[in-house]
């Protein structure tokens, strides 16, 4: 790292003022880890507070749905779990944005040479709930629309390729379908970060510039386009990490389902789970969400805020503004 950069040995120094500099994606992630480690307890508290609605809805939905299903009403149990699952996903999205607002406030205070506790950051962010909800709805519509369009395009290409290959025989259909699915999957992995990069900095924009929902999304998009390559690379890295984390979770769930089947806890014909084993899946979901709340999401929020300040530093001379603010703080003291 270049001179003036954060290093892991700097992390425990409470009064250190973080210097702004031109960051690469790896620099941002490395600095984010250092900051996260230095304020782990406070940042983790923000994460837990933000993710609590998601965790509660997941636990209640899984337990209630399993209880109903164990009484023989599989359809109602599935509906209950589905509704609570949808609510948990909505709460998760809004929670991530709220967390980004609070973490950005903490990092902004750190940049100015101060220190903000989790409680102070949460209280300051509560006044931004309207902007959090508005930006959450707009960004969810953008990302959801992008995913739907990419899925439709993927299915359209797959259908055309299938019709064309059908003339050549069954073997060609299978081969073409496999190739199209692989290429289409890679294309979706590479294209989704384009849209994700445009909404990365919503939380910091709400926190630092007091912007409303739509204005925060526009501001985030503008900053991302100012250094598209870095923003896209960061968004791609985040997407890959999330996919890997999800794969680990899915593998654990499948392992548990296999063990349930092995020991007679799962009926593959009806997909009914023995109530005695249902709590295991609930426990796995809860632990996964707790890990996300304490470690994954807060660390990503720190990295997002760092990238936001870095982009403003490069395009707007934010270091000059912060140096001016530090001077005011010292004069007032």
Short mmCIF file of C-alpha atoms in Angstrom, two decimals:
data_model
loop_
_atom_site.label_atom_id
_atom_site.label_comp_id
_atom_site.label_asym_id
_atom_site.label_seq_id
_atom_site.Cartn_x
_atom_site.Cartn_y
_atom_site.Cartn_z
CA UNK A 1 0.00 0.00 0.00
CA UNK A 2 1.08 3.55 -0.63
CA UNK A 3 2.08 6.03 2.05
CA UNK A 4 -0.76 7.32 4.21
CA UNK A 5 -2.87 4.22 3.72
CA UNK A 6 -4.52 2.27 6.45
CA UNK A 7 -2.74 -0.88 7.51
CA UNK A 8 -3.84 -3.64 9.82
CA UNK A 9 -1.40 -2.43 12.47
CA UNK A 10 -3.11 0.99 12.40
CA UNK A 11 -6.55 -0.47 13.11
CA UNK A 12 -6.48 -0.45 16.95
CA UNK A 13 -5.45 3.24 17.13
CA UNK A 14 -8.71 4.87 18.21
CA UNK A 15 -7.77 8.49 17.49
CA UNK A 16 -6.30 7.88 14.03
CA UNK A 17 -7.83 10.07 11.30
CA UNK A 18 -8.29 7.99 8.15
CA UNK A 19 -6.54 9.69 5.20
CA UNK A 20 -8.34 9.77 1.89
CA UNK A 21 -6.52 8.55 -1.17
CA UNK A 22 -7.12 7.00 -4.57
CA UNK A 23 -8.35 3.47 -3.88
CA UNK A 24 -8.37 0.39 -6.00
CA UNK A 25 -11.07 -2.19 -5.31
CA UNK A 26 -8.65 -4.36 -3.32
CA UNK A 27 -7.45 -1.31 -1.36
CA UNK A 28 -11.04 -0.47 -0.44
CA UNK A 29 -11.73 -4.01 0.76
CA UNK A 30 -8.46 -4.14 2.71
CA UNK A 31 -9.12 -0.78 4.37
CA UNK A 32 -12.71 -1.83 5.09
CA UNK A 33 -11.48 -4.94 6.92
CA UNK A 34 -9.06 -2.82 8.98
CA UNK A 35 -11.77 -0.32 9.96
CA UNK A 36 -14.27 -3.09 10.65
CA UNK A 37 -11.80 -4.83 12.96
CA UNK A 38 -11.01 -1.60 14.80
CA UNK A 39 -14.70 -0.84 15.51
CA UNK A 40 -16.11 -4.35 15.33
CA UNK A 41 -18.39 -4.13 18.38
CA UNK A 42 -20.02 -0.85 17.38
CA UNK A 43 -20.40 -1.72 13.69
CA UNK A 44 -21.72 -5.21 14.53
CA UNK A 45 -24.33 -3.62 16.83
CA UNK A 46 -25.57 -1.55 13.88
CA UNK A 47 -25.71 -4.71 11.77
CA UNK A 48 -27.66 -6.67 14.37
CA UNK A 49 -30.13 -3.80 14.89
CA UNK A 50 -30.69 -3.46 11.13
CA UNK A 51 -31.13 -7.20 10.55
CA UNK A 52 -33.32 -7.94 13.59
CA UNK A 53 -36.66 -7.68 11.68
CA UNK A 54 -35.33 -10.08 9.04
CA UNK A 55 -34.12 -12.58 11.62
CA UNK A 56 -37.39 -12.46 13.58
CA UNK A 57 -39.57 -12.86 10.48
CA UNK A 58 -37.46 -15.79 9.31
CA UNK A 59 -37.64 -17.57 12.67
CA UNK A 60 -41.37 -16.95 13.17
CA UNK A 61 -42.25 -17.87 9.58
CA UNK A 62 -40.25 -21.10 9.62
CA UNK A 63 -41.51 -22.20 13.04
CA UNK A 64 -45.15 -21.29 12.37
CA UNK A 65 -45.15 -22.86 8.90
CA UNK A 66 -43.53 -26.05 10.20
CA UNK A 67 -46.06 -26.22 13.03
CA UNK A 68 -48.98 -25.93 10.60
CA UNK A 69 -47.44 -28.46 8.20
CA UNK A 70 -46.91 -30.96 11.02
CA UNK A 71 -50.68 -30.93 11.61
CA UNK A 72 -51.25 -32.15 8.05
CA UNK A 73 -52.06 -28.84 6.30
CA UNK A 74 -49.05 -28.68 3.98
CA UNK A 75 -50.52 -26.00 1.68
CA UNK A 76 -51.26 -23.51 4.46
CA UNK A 77 -47.87 -24.15 6.03
CA UNK A 78 -46.13 -23.45 2.72
CA UNK A 79 -48.14 -20.24 2.23
CA UNK A 80 -47.26 -19.00 5.72
CA UNK A 81 -43.56 -19.71 5.18
CA UNK A 82 -43.68 -18.04 1.75
CA UNK A 83 -45.35 -14.87 3.05
CA UNK A 84 -42.94 -14.54 5.95
CA UNK A 85 -40.04 -15.31 3.62
CA UNK A 86 -41.10 -12.52 1.28
CA UNK A 87 -41.45 -10.15 4.23
CA UNK A 88 -38.00 -11.16 5.48
CA UNK A 89 -36.46 -10.39 2.07
CA UNK A 90 -38.13 -6.96 1.99
CA UNK A 91 -36.95 -6.24 5.55
CA UNK A 92 -33.45 -7.40 4.58
CA UNK A 93 -33.24 -4.94 1.66
CA UNK A 94 -34.41 -1.99 3.74
CA UNK A 95 -32.17 -3.13 6.60
CA UNK A 96 -29.11 -3.15 4.37
CA UNK A 97 -29.80 0.43 3.24
CA UNK A 98 -30.43 1.59 6.81
CA UNK A 99 -27.21 -0.10 7.89
CA UNK A 100 -25.34 1.69 5.08
CA UNK A 101 -26.70 5.04 6.29
CA UNK A 102 -25.62 4.40 9.89
CA UNK A 103 -22.19 3.00 8.97
CA UNK A 104 -21.56 5.94 6.63
CA UNK A 105 -22.27 8.30 9.53
CA UNK A 106 -19.78 6.45 11.71
CA UNK A 107 -17.12 6.50 9.00
CA UNK A 108 -17.75 10.17 8.24
CA UNK A 109 -17.19 11.00 11.88
CA UNK A 110 -14.02 8.91 11.80
CA UNK A 111 -12.78 10.87 8.78
CA UNK A 112 -13.24 14.07 10.74
CA UNK A 113 -11.17 12.71 13.60
CA UNK A 114 -14.11 11.88 15.89
CA UNK A 115 -15.84 8.75 17.08
CA UNK A 116 -19.53 7.77 16.92
CA UNK A 117 -21.09 4.91 18.85
CA UNK A 118 -23.62 2.52 17.37
CA UNK A 119 -26.44 4.09 19.39
CA UNK A 120 -25.60 7.58 18.17
CA UNK A 121 -25.41 6.40 14.56
CA UNK A 122 -28.72 4.54 14.80
CA UNK A 123 -30.51 7.51 16.39
CA UNK A 124 -29.14 9.86 13.76
CA UNK A 125 -30.22 7.48 10.99
CA UNK A 126 -33.78 7.04 12.30
CA UNK A 127 -34.60 10.49 10.94
CA UNK A 128 -33.71 9.21 7.46
CA UNK A 129 -36.27 6.37 7.43
CA UNK A 130 -38.39 8.07 4.77
CA UNK A 131 -35.42 8.31 2.43
CA UNK A 132 -34.41 4.72 3.25
CA UNK A 133 -37.86 3.41 2.35
CA UNK A 134 -38.12 5.55 -0.79
CA UNK A 135 -34.68 4.63 -2.09
CA UNK A 136 -35.26 0.98 -1.17
CA UNK A 137 -38.42 0.84 -3.28
CA UNK A 138 -36.83 2.60 -6.26
CA UNK A 139 -33.64 0.53 -6.19
CA UNK A 140 -35.57 -2.72 -5.72
CA UNK A 141 -37.71 -1.89 -8.76
CA UNK A 142 -34.58 -1.13 -10.80
CA UNK A 143 -32.78 -4.32 -9.82
CA UNK A 144 -35.93 -6.42 -10.02
CA UNK A 145 -36.72 -5.03 -13.47
CA UNK A 146 -33.17 -5.72 -14.62
CA UNK A 147 -33.33 -9.32 -13.40
CA UNK A 148 -36.71 -9.86 -15.08
CA UNK A 149 -35.48 -8.42 -18.39
CA UNK A 150 -32.30 -10.52 -18.30
CA UNK A 151 -34.33 -13.64 -17.50
CA UNK A 152 -36.75 -12.96 -20.36
CA UNK A 153 -33.85 -12.37 -22.73
CA UNK A 154 -32.17 -15.57 -21.57
CA UNK A 155 -35.34 -17.63 -22.08
CA UNK A 156 -35.92 -16.03 -25.51
CA UNK A 157 -32.40 -16.92 -26.69
CA UNK A 158 -32.76 -20.42 -25.24
CA UNK A 159 -36.06 -20.91 -27.07
CA UNK A 160 -34.64 -19.74 -30.41
CA UNK A 161 -31.57 -21.94 -30.00
CA UNK A 162 -33.78 -24.89 -29.08
CA UNK A 163 -35.99 -24.46 -32.13
CA UNK A 164 -32.95 -24.21 -34.38
CA UNK A 165 -31.30 -27.26 -32.87
CA UNK A 166 -34.48 -29.34 -32.99
CA UNK A 167 -33.99 -29.73 -36.72
CA UNK A 168 -30.65 -31.45 -36.13
CA UNK A 169 -31.92 -34.01 -33.65
CA UNK A 170 -32.26 -34.62 -29.92
CA UNK A 171 -28.51 -34.69 -29.24
CA UNK A 172 -28.04 -31.25 -30.77
CA UNK A 173 -30.92 -29.84 -28.72
CA UNK A 174 -29.32 -31.01 -25.48
CA UNK A 175 -25.88 -29.72 -26.49
CA UNK A 176 -27.15 -26.31 -27.60
CA UNK A 177 -29.33 -25.96 -24.51
CA UNK A 178 -26.36 -26.72 -22.27
CA UNK A 179 -24.12 -24.20 -24.06
CA UNK A 180 -26.78 -21.48 -24.03
CA UNK A 181 -27.47 -22.05 -20.33
CA UNK A 182 -23.78 -21.77 -19.46
CA UNK A 183 -23.24 -18.66 -21.59
CA UNK A 184 -26.51 -17.11 -20.41
CA UNK A 185 -25.64 -17.78 -16.78
CA UNK A 186 -22.24 -16.16 -17.16
CA UNK A 187 -23.83 -13.21 -18.97
CA UNK A 188 -26.27 -12.68 -16.10
CA UNK A 189 -23.43 -12.87 -13.57
CA UNK A 190 -21.49 -10.24 -15.52
CA UNK A 191 -24.47 -7.98 -16.33
CA UNK A 192 -26.15 -7.85 -12.91
CA UNK A 193 -23.21 -5.97 -11.28
CA UNK A 194 -23.73 -3.23 -13.89
CA UNK A 195 -27.09 -2.45 -12.30
CA UNK A 196 -25.91 -3.26 -8.77
CA UNK A 197 -23.05 -0.77 -9.07
CA UNK A 198 -25.58 2.02 -9.69
CA UNK A 199 -27.21 1.58 -6.27
CA UNK A 200 -24.14 0.87 -4.13
CA UNK A 201 -23.85 4.35 -2.64
CA UNK A 202 -27.48 5.05 -1.73
CA UNK A 203 -26.87 4.80 2.02
CA UNK A 204 -23.86 7.14 2.13
CA UNK A 205 -25.66 9.61 -0.15
CA UNK A 206 -28.63 9.70 2.24
CA UNK A 207 -26.35 10.00 5.25
CA UNK A 208 -23.92 12.64 4.00
CA UNK A 209 -25.97 14.68 1.53
CA UNK A 210 -29.44 14.46 3.11
CA UNK A 211 -30.97 13.28 -0.17
CA UNK A 212 -34.42 11.79 -0.62
CA UNK A 213 -35.17 8.37 -2.09
CA UNK A 214 -35.04 9.07 -5.83
CA UNK A 215 -32.33 11.73 -5.47
CA UNK A 216 -30.15 9.28 -3.51
CA UNK A 217 -30.48 6.67 -6.27
CA UNK A 218 -29.59 9.29 -8.90
CA UNK A 219 -26.60 10.44 -6.86
CA UNK A 220 -25.38 6.87 -6.39
CA UNK A 221 -25.69 6.23 -10.11
CA UNK A 222 -23.78 9.41 -10.95
CA UNK A 223 -20.90 8.52 -8.61
CA UNK A 224 -20.72 4.98 -9.96
CA UNK A 225 -20.53 6.22 -13.55
CA UNK A 226 -17.75 8.65 -12.64
CA UNK A 227 -15.44 5.66 -12.18
CA UNK A 228 -17.42 2.87 -13.76
CA UNK A 229 -14.58 0.36 -14.00
CA UNK A 230 -13.81 0.49 -10.27
CA UNK A 231 -17.49 0.53 -9.28
CA UNK A 232 -18.30 -2.39 -11.57
CA UNK A 233 -15.29 -4.37 -10.34
CA UNK A 234 -16.33 -3.83 -6.75
CA UNK A 235 -19.96 -4.78 -7.48
CA UNK A 236 -18.79 -7.91 -9.31
CA UNK A 237 -16.61 -8.87 -6.36
CA UNK A 238 -19.52 -8.36 -3.95
CA UNK A 239 -21.79 -10.46 -6.17
CA UNK A 240 -19.28 -13.31 -6.33
CA UNK A 241 -18.82 -13.27 -2.54
CA UNK A 242 -22.58 -13.34 -2.01
CA UNK A 243 -22.96 -16.24 -4.45
CA UNK A 244 -20.22 -18.20 -2.68
CA UNK A 245 -21.79 -17.50 0.72
CA UNK A 246 -25.21 -18.59 -0.62
CA UNK A 247 -23.69 -21.76 -2.09
CA UNK A 248 -22.26 -22.70 1.30
CA UNK A 249 -25.68 -22.16 2.89
CA UNK A 250 -27.43 -24.23 0.18
CA UNK A 251 -24.91 -27.05 0.55
CA UNK A 252 -25.53 -27.13 4.31
CA UNK A 253 -29.31 -27.25 3.74
CA UNK A 254 -28.98 -30.11 1.24
CA UNK A 255 -26.72 -31.98 3.66
CA UNK A 256 -29.31 -31.63 6.40
CA UNK A 257 -32.08 -32.80 4.03
CA UNK A 258 -29.97 -35.84 3.13
CA UNK A 259 -29.43 -36.64 6.79
CA UNK A 260 -33.16 -36.24 7.43
CA UNK A 261 -33.89 -38.69 4.62
CA UNK A 262 -31.19 -41.07 5.87
CA UNK A 263 -32.66 -41.18 9.36
CA UNK A 264 -36.29 -41.21 8.27
CA UNK A 265 -37.04 -37.56 8.98
CA UNK A 266 -37.96 -36.65 5.38
CA UNK A 267 -40.51 -38.29 3.09
CA UNK A 268 -39.35 -37.68 -0.49
CA UNK A 269 -42.77 -38.51 -1.94
CA UNK A 270 -44.67 -35.88 0.04
CA UNK A 271 -41.65 -33.73 1.08
CA UNK A 272 -43.03 -33.84 4.63
CA UNK A 273 -40.45 -33.20 7.34
CA UNK A 274 -40.59 -34.80 10.75
CA UNK A 275 -41.43 -31.96 13.21
CA UNK A 276 -38.61 -33.16 15.45
CA UNK A 277 -36.12 -32.25 12.72
CA UNK A 278 -37.72 -29.00 11.48
CA UNK A 279 -35.93 -26.95 14.14
CA UNK A 280 -32.57 -27.92 12.60
CA UNK A 281 -33.32 -26.09 9.35
CA UNK A 282 -34.66 -23.17 11.37
CA UNK A 283 -31.43 -23.11 13.37
CA UNK A 284 -29.30 -23.11 10.20
CA UNK A 285 -31.27 -20.17 8.78
CA UNK A 286 -30.95 -18.25 12.04
CA UNK A 287 -27.19 -18.84 12.31
CA UNK A 288 -26.70 -17.82 8.67
CA UNK A 289 -28.64 -14.59 9.18
CA UNK A 290 -26.75 -13.88 12.40
CA UNK A 291 -23.41 -14.29 10.60
CA UNK A 292 -24.67 -11.98 7.86
CA UNK A 293 -25.83 -9.40 10.40
CA UNK A 294 -22.63 -9.42 12.46
CA UNK A 295 -19.95 -9.85 9.81
CA UNK A 296 -20.88 -9.93 6.11
CA UNK A 297 -23.35 -7.05 5.73
CA UNK A 298 -21.56 -4.59 8.09
CA UNK A 299 -18.19 -5.21 6.41
CA UNK A 300 -19.77 -4.59 2.99
CA UNK A 301 -21.40 -1.41 4.34
CA UNK A 302 -17.98 -0.14 5.45
CA UNK A 303 -16.51 -0.93 2.02
CA UNK A 304 -19.43 0.83 0.29
CA UNK A 305 -18.93 3.93 2.41
CA UNK A 306 -15.19 3.90 1.72
CA UNK A 307 -15.79 3.66 -2.03
CA UNK A 308 -18.30 6.52 -1.78
CA UNK A 309 -15.85 8.81 0.01
CA UNK A 310 -13.10 7.74 -2.38
CA UNK A 311 -15.17 8.64 -5.45
CA UNK A 312 -16.04 12.02 -3.95
CA UNK A 313 -12.37 12.51 -3.13
CA UNK A 314 -11.38 11.84 -6.74
CA UNK A 315 -14.14 13.83 -8.44
CA UNK A 316 -15.00 16.57 -5.95
CA UNK A 317 -11.92 17.14 -3.76
CA UNK A 318 -13.59 15.83 -0.63
CA UNK A 319 -10.25 15.72 1.22
CA UNK A 320 -10.12 19.52 1.08
CA UNK A 321 -13.62 19.76 2.53
CA UNK A 322 -12.76 17.35 5.34
CA UNK A 323 -9.51 19.14 6.11
CA UNK A 324 -11.53 22.35 6.39
CA UNK A 325 -13.99 20.64 8.73
CA UNK A 326 -11.16 19.32 10.89
CA UNK A 327 -9.84 22.87 11.20
CA UNK A 328 -13.26 24.10 12.33
CA UNK A 329 -13.50 21.28 14.88
CA UNK A 330 -10.09 22.16 16.33
CA UNK A 331 -10.92 25.88 16.46
CA UNK A 332 -14.20 25.21 18.26
CA UNK A 333 -12.44 22.94 20.74
#
